[in-house]
Structure formats: C-alpha cells, structure tokens
Coordinates of C-alpha atoms in Angstrom, one line a residue:
X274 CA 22.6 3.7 8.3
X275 CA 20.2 3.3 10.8
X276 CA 16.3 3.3 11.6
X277 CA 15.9 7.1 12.5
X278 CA 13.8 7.6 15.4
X279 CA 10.9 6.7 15.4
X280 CA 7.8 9.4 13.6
X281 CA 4.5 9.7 13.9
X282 CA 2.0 6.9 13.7
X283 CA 2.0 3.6 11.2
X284 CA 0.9 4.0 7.8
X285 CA -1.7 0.8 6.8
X286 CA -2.8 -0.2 3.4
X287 CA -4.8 -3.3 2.3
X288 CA -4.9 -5.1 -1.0
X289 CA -9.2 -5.1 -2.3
X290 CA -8.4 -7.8 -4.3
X291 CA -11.7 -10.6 -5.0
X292 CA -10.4 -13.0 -7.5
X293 CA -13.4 -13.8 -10.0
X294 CA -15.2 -10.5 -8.8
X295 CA -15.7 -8.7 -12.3
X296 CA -18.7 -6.2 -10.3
X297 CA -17.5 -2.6 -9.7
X298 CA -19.6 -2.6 -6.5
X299 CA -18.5 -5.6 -4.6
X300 CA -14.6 -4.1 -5.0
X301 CA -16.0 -0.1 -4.3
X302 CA -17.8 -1.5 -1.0
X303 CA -14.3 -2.7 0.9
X304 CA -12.6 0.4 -0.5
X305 CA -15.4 2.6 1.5
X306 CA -14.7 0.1 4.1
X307 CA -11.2 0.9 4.2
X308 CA -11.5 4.1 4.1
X309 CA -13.7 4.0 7.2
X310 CA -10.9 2.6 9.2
X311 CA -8.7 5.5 8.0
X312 CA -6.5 3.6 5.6
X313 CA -3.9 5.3 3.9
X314 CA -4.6 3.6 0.5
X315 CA -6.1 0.6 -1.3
X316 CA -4.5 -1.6 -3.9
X317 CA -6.1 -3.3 -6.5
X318 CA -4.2 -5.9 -9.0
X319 CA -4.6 -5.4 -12.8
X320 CA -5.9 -8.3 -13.9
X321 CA -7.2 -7.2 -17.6
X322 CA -5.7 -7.5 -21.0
X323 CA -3.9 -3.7 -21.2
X324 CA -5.6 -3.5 -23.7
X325 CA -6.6 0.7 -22.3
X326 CA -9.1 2.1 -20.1
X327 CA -12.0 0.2 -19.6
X328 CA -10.6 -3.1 -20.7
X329 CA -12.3 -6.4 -19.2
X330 CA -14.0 -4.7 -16.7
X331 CA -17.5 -6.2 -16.8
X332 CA -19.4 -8.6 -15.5
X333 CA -18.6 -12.0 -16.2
X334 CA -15.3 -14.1 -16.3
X335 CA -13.8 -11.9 -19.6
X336 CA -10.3 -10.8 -20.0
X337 CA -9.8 -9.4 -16.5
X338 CA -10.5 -6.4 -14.0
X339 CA -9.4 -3.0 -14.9
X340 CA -7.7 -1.8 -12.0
X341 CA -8.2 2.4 -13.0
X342 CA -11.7 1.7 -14.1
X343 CA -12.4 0.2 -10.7
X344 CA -10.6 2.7 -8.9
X345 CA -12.0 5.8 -10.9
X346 CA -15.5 4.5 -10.2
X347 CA -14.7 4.3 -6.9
X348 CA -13.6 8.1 -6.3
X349 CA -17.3 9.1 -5.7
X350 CA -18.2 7.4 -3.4
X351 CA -14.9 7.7 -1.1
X352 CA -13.2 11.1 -0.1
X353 CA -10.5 10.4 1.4
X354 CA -8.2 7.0 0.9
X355 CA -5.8 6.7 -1.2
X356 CA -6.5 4.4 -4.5
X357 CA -3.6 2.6 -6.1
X358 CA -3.9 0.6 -9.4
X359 CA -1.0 -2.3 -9.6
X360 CA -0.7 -2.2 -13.1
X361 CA 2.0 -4.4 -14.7
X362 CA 3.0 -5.3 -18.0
X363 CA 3.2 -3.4 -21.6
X364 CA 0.2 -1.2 -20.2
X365 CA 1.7 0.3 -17.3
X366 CA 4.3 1.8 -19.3
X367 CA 2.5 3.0 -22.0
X368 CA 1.0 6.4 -22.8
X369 CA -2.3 5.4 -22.4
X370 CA -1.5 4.0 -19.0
X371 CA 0.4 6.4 -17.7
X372 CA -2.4 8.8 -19.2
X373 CA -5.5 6.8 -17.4
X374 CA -3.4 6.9 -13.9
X375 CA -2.8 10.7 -14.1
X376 CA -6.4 11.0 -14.9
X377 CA -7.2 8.7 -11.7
X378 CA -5.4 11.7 -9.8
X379 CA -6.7 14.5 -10.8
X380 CA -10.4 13.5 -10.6
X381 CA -9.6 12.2 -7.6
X382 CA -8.3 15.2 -6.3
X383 CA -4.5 14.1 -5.2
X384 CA -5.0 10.1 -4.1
X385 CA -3.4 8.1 -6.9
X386 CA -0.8 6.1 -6.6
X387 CA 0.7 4.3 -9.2
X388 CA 2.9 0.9 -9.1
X389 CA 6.6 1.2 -11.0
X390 CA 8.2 -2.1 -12.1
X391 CA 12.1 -2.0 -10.4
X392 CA 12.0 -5.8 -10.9
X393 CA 15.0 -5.1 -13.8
X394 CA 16.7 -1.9 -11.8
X395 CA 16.1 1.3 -13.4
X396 CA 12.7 1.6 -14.1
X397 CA 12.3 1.9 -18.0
X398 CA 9.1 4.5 -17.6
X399 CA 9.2 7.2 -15.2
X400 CA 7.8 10.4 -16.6
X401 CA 6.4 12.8 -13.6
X402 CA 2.4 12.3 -14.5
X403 CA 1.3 15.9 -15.8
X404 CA -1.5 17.7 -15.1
X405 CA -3.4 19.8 -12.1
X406 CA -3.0 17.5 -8.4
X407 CA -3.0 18.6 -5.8
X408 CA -0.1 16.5 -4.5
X409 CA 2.3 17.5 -7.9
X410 CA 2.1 13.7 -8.9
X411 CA 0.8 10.1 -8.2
X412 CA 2.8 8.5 -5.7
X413 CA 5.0 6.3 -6.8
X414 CA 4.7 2.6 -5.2
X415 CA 6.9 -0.2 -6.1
X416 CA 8.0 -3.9 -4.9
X417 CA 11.5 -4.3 -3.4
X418 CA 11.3 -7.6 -1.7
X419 CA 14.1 -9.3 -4.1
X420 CA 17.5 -7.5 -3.7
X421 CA 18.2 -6.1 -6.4
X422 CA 15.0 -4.2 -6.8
X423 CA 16.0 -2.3 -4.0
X424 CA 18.3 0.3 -5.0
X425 CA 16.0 1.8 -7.6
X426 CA 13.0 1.1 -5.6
X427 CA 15.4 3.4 -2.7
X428 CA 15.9 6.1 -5.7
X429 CA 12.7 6.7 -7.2
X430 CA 9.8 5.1 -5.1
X431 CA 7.8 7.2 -2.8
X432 CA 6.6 3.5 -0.8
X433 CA 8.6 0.3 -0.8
X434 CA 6.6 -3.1 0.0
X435 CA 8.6 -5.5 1.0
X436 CA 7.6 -9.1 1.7
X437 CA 9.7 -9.8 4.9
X438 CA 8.7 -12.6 7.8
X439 CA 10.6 -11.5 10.6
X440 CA 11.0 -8.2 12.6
X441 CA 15.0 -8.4 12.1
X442 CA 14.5 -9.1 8.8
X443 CA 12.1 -6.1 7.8
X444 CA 14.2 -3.7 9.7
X445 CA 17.4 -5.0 7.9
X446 CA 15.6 -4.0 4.6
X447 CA 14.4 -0.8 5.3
X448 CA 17.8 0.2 6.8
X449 CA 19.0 -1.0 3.6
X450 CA 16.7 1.4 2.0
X451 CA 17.5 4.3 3.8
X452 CA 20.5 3.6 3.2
X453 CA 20.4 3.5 -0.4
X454 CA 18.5 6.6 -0.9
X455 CA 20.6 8.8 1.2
X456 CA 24.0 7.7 -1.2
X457 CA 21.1 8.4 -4.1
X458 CA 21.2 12.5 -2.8
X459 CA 17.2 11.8 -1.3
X460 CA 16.5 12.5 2.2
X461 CA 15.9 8.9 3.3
X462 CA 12.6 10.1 5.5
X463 CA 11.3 10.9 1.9
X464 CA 10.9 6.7 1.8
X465 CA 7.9 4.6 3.4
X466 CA 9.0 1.4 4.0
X467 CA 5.6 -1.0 4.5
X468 CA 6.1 -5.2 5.4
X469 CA 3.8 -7.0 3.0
X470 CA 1.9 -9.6 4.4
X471 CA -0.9 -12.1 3.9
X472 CA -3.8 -11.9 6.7
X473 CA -5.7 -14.8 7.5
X474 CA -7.7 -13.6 10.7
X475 CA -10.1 -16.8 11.2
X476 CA -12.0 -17.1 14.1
X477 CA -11.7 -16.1 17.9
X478 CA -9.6 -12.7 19.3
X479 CA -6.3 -14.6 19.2
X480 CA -6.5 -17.8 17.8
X481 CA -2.4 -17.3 16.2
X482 CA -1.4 -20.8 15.5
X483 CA 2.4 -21.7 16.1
X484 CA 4.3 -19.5 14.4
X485 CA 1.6 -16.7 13.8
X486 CA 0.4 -14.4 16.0
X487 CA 2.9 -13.1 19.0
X488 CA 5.7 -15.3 17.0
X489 CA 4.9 -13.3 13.8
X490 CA 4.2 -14.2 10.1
X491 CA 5.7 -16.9 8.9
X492 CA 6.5 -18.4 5.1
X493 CA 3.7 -20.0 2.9
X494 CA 2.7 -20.5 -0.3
X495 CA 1.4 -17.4 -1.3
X496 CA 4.1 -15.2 0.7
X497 CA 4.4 -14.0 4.5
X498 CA 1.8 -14.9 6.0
X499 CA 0.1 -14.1 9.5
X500 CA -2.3 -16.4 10.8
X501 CA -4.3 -15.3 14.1
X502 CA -6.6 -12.7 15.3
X503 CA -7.2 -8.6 15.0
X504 CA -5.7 -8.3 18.7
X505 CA -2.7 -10.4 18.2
X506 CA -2.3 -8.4 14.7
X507 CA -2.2 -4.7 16.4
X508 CA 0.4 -6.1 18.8
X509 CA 2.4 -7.1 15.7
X510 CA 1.9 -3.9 13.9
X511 CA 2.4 -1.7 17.1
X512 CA 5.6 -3.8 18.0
X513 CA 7.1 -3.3 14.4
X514 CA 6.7 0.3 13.9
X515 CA 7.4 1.1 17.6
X516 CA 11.0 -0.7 17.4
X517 CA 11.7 0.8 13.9
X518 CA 11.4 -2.2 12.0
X519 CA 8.6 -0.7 9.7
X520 CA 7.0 2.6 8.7
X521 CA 3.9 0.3 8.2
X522 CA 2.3 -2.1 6.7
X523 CA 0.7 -3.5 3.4
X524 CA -1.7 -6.1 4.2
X525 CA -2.9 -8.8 1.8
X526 CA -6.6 -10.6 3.2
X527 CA -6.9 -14.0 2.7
X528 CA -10.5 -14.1 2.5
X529 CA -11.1 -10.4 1.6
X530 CA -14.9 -9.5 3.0
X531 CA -14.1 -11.5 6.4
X532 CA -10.6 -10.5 6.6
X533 CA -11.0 -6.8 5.9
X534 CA -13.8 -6.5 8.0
X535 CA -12.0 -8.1 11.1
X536 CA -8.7 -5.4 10.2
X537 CA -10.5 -2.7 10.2
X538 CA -13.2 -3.2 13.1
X539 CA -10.9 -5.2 15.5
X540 CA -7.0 -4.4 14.9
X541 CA -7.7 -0.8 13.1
X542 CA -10.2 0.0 16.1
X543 CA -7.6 -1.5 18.7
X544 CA -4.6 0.4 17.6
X545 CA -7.0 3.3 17.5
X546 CA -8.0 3.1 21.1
X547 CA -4.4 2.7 22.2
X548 CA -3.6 6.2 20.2
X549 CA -1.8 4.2 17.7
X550 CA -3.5 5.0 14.3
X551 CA -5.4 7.9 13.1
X552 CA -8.9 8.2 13.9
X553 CA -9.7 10.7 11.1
X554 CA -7.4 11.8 8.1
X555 CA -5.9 14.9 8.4
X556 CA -5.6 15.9 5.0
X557 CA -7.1 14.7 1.5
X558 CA -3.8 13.9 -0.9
X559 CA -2.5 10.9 -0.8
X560 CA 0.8 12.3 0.1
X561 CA -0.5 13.8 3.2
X562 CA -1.4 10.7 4.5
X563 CA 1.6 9.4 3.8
X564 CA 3.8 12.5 5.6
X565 CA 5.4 12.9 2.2
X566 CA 6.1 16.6 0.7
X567 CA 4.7 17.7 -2.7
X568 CA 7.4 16.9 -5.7
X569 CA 9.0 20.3 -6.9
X570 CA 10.2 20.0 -10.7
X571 CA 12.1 17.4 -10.4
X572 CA 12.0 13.6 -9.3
X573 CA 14.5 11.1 -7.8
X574 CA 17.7 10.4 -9.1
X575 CA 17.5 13.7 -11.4
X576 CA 15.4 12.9 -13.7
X577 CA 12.4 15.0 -15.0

C-alpha cells in the first residue's frame, strides 16, 4: 500500500525528559512550554521503581521519576497538550498502572496517552482504560522501530514512533504500517506514524553540520540524530510530511531547556508562519489533536 494523500498539517511531539531532574516544576515548565507551541503531546520516561503512584518522585537522586505523578501535576497548569507517560516494565502492565494512567485521563479531561510494549508482538496487556474521557480511552502509543514490533504496533497502536534516518526509509515504514493495519480490518488513516529523532539545535539559524540539516538526521549513539538549526529543522519537517514520508514527528532534545526552547520559538514559529502547523488547538482531547475518532466498544484487532 501506499502513502495516501497527503492530510492536514504535521502532528509534533517532544520528549520533556531532564536526566537527574527529580523537581516537579523544572519538567511542568517545558510541558507549558510545549504546549505554548501547540504541541500535540509530551512524553516523559518512567524512570522510578514501579513500585505505584508516587514512587521516587521527589527531590533528590532516589529510585527515579514517576512519569504519572509528573504528568498529573502537570494537568493544572496546562489545558491543552497532550501528556504521555512512557511507562515500561512490570508496572505498566499492572492494575495499578493501568489504573494511575486512566486516572491521568480523566482528570485531565481526555489527554492521556499511554505507551504499550509490542517489543514481543502481541502486547500482553491491553484492556481499554475505563472510566468517564472524553476521548473513550488513552491513546495508545507504542515503538515500532525494530521489525517485528510493527505488525502489532500496525494493529493496536493509535501512534507509531519509529526511529528512521532517512526520508526513504521513514516512508518505507509507515507504508509498511498502513499496510499492516489495513490486512488487520483497521482503516489505515486510524494510524499516526511520527519519525523519532534526537535534536541537537546548537548555535546559529543553520549551522547543520555534514550530514544534518538539508542532508537530514543521521546515525549516532543515542539514535537518529539531527544536528543543525530551528530553520533547517522546519525544512526537514515540512519536506517529510509534504512528500508523505511522515504524519509527524517525535522529537528527542539533546539539551532539553536550550533545545526545546529553540523548537518551539524558531522551527514551531517558522512552520507556523508558512501555514504549516497549528497556531492554536482546535480541540481539547488528545485524540482531537491527533485527527483520530473516539473508540466505540471495541479496540483493534477485536479485542475488548
């Protein structure tokens, strides 16, 4: 199958990772930045023991960062951008986790997301999240860069990140994707496919070192990885999602104040100017953001 035409405008997200930031308000000041470029959503990496809500989340080095605390904390002082948890491990499974994730949605009013592990294939928990949202259920959000990830990430994922370093190479995947959900029985439009890449927008408008920039990302150490400036980065993003290669884009700052800052004031503003990206959000669930319909009864795959 092929890329469909091409709809609407790109969908952005950016990781608010700080590695040994354990303060609630360092992390909930570049979520309200990100939602003042008009984000579709944040991530934020589990980093605590899973040991339930509220583990490892305080100051100090301690166990870890609770991703749902964080993100729950965050919900009043943001209205609008989506907030995404990447749990992993026995936690994200469980009943409590899926519990603390549902709750994240509801008091948040329809903008959870909430990571599945397709790592193995069939994901081993997938129970719709109950309870009063607006948008029916979290949005699902999963990693299909490896291969055989993909066919249940193209079955039961609402967003597939896909670590890619090529324009040929991300459209390849995603018409994989498509592909994959449509011989699943889903409407392959019900799939956002998003490159995930590293951002390292150092100095100057340009500055994209061999490689980087106009060439595109390029391997490293910690994954695809652009090196270059906000202007050079639109041009990327615009050129992807105008040529079908993307839906969007999951972006990973390496230096997360200075990075995040520069995406959403220079290439966010850019792309905005051009008529590229939103300038305001047009509705408040996550799914709307995303162009995705509400889940009715049932989800992917038949399953309930």
């Amino acid at each position: 199958m092929t890329s469909s035409p091409r709809r609407g405008l790109p969908h952005l997200a950016a990781a608010v990772d700080l590695p040994g930031e354990y303060e609630f308000g360092a992390h909930v000041e570049l979520i309200r930045l990100a939602e003042r470029g008009g984000l579709d959503f944040v991530t934020l990496d589990d980093t605590s023991t899973g040991a339930g809500p509220g583990a490892g989340v305080g100051p100090g080095p301690g166990p870890g960062l609770d991703a749902v605390a964080v993100l729950s904390r965050a919900v009043a002082d943001t209205r609008r951008v989506g907030l995404v948890p990447m749990v992993t491990g026995p936690y994200a499974g469980s009943a409590d986790g899926e519990a603390a994730v549902a709750h994240l949605d509801r008091v948040s009013r329809g903008r959870a997301g909430r990571r599945i592990d397709v790592s193995g294939g069939e994901p081993s928990h997938l129970a719709a999240l109950t309870g009063p949202s607006p948008q029916g259920h979290a949005v699902r959000v999963a990693d299909a860069t490896d291969g055989p990830a993909r066919l249940a990430a193209a079955r039961y994922a609402d967003v597939v990140l896909a670590r890619v370093t090529s324009r040929a190479q991300a459209r390849s995947v995603r018409d994989q994707l498509r592909a994959d959900a449509a011989e699943s029985g889903r409407e392959p439009d019900s799939l956002r496919v998003l490159a995930a890449l590293s951002i390292d927008l150092g100095d100057g408008e340009h500055a994209a070192e061999p490689g980087h920039g106009g060439g595109g990302p390029r391997r490293s150490a910690r994954g695809p990885l652009y090196r270059g400036g906000p202007v050079d980065l639109a041009d990327l993003i615009a050129s992807w999602h105008r040529d079908g290669a993307v839906d969007g884009f999951h972006l990973i700052p390496v230096e997360p104040r200075r990075d995040l800052e520069r995406l959403v004031n220079g290439t966010v503003a850019l792309l905005q100017h051009r008529g590229l990206f939103r300038t305001f959000y047009p509705g408040g669930t996550l799914r709307e953001h995303l162009g995705l319909a509400r889940p009715v009864g049932q989800i992917a795959g038949g399953r309930t």
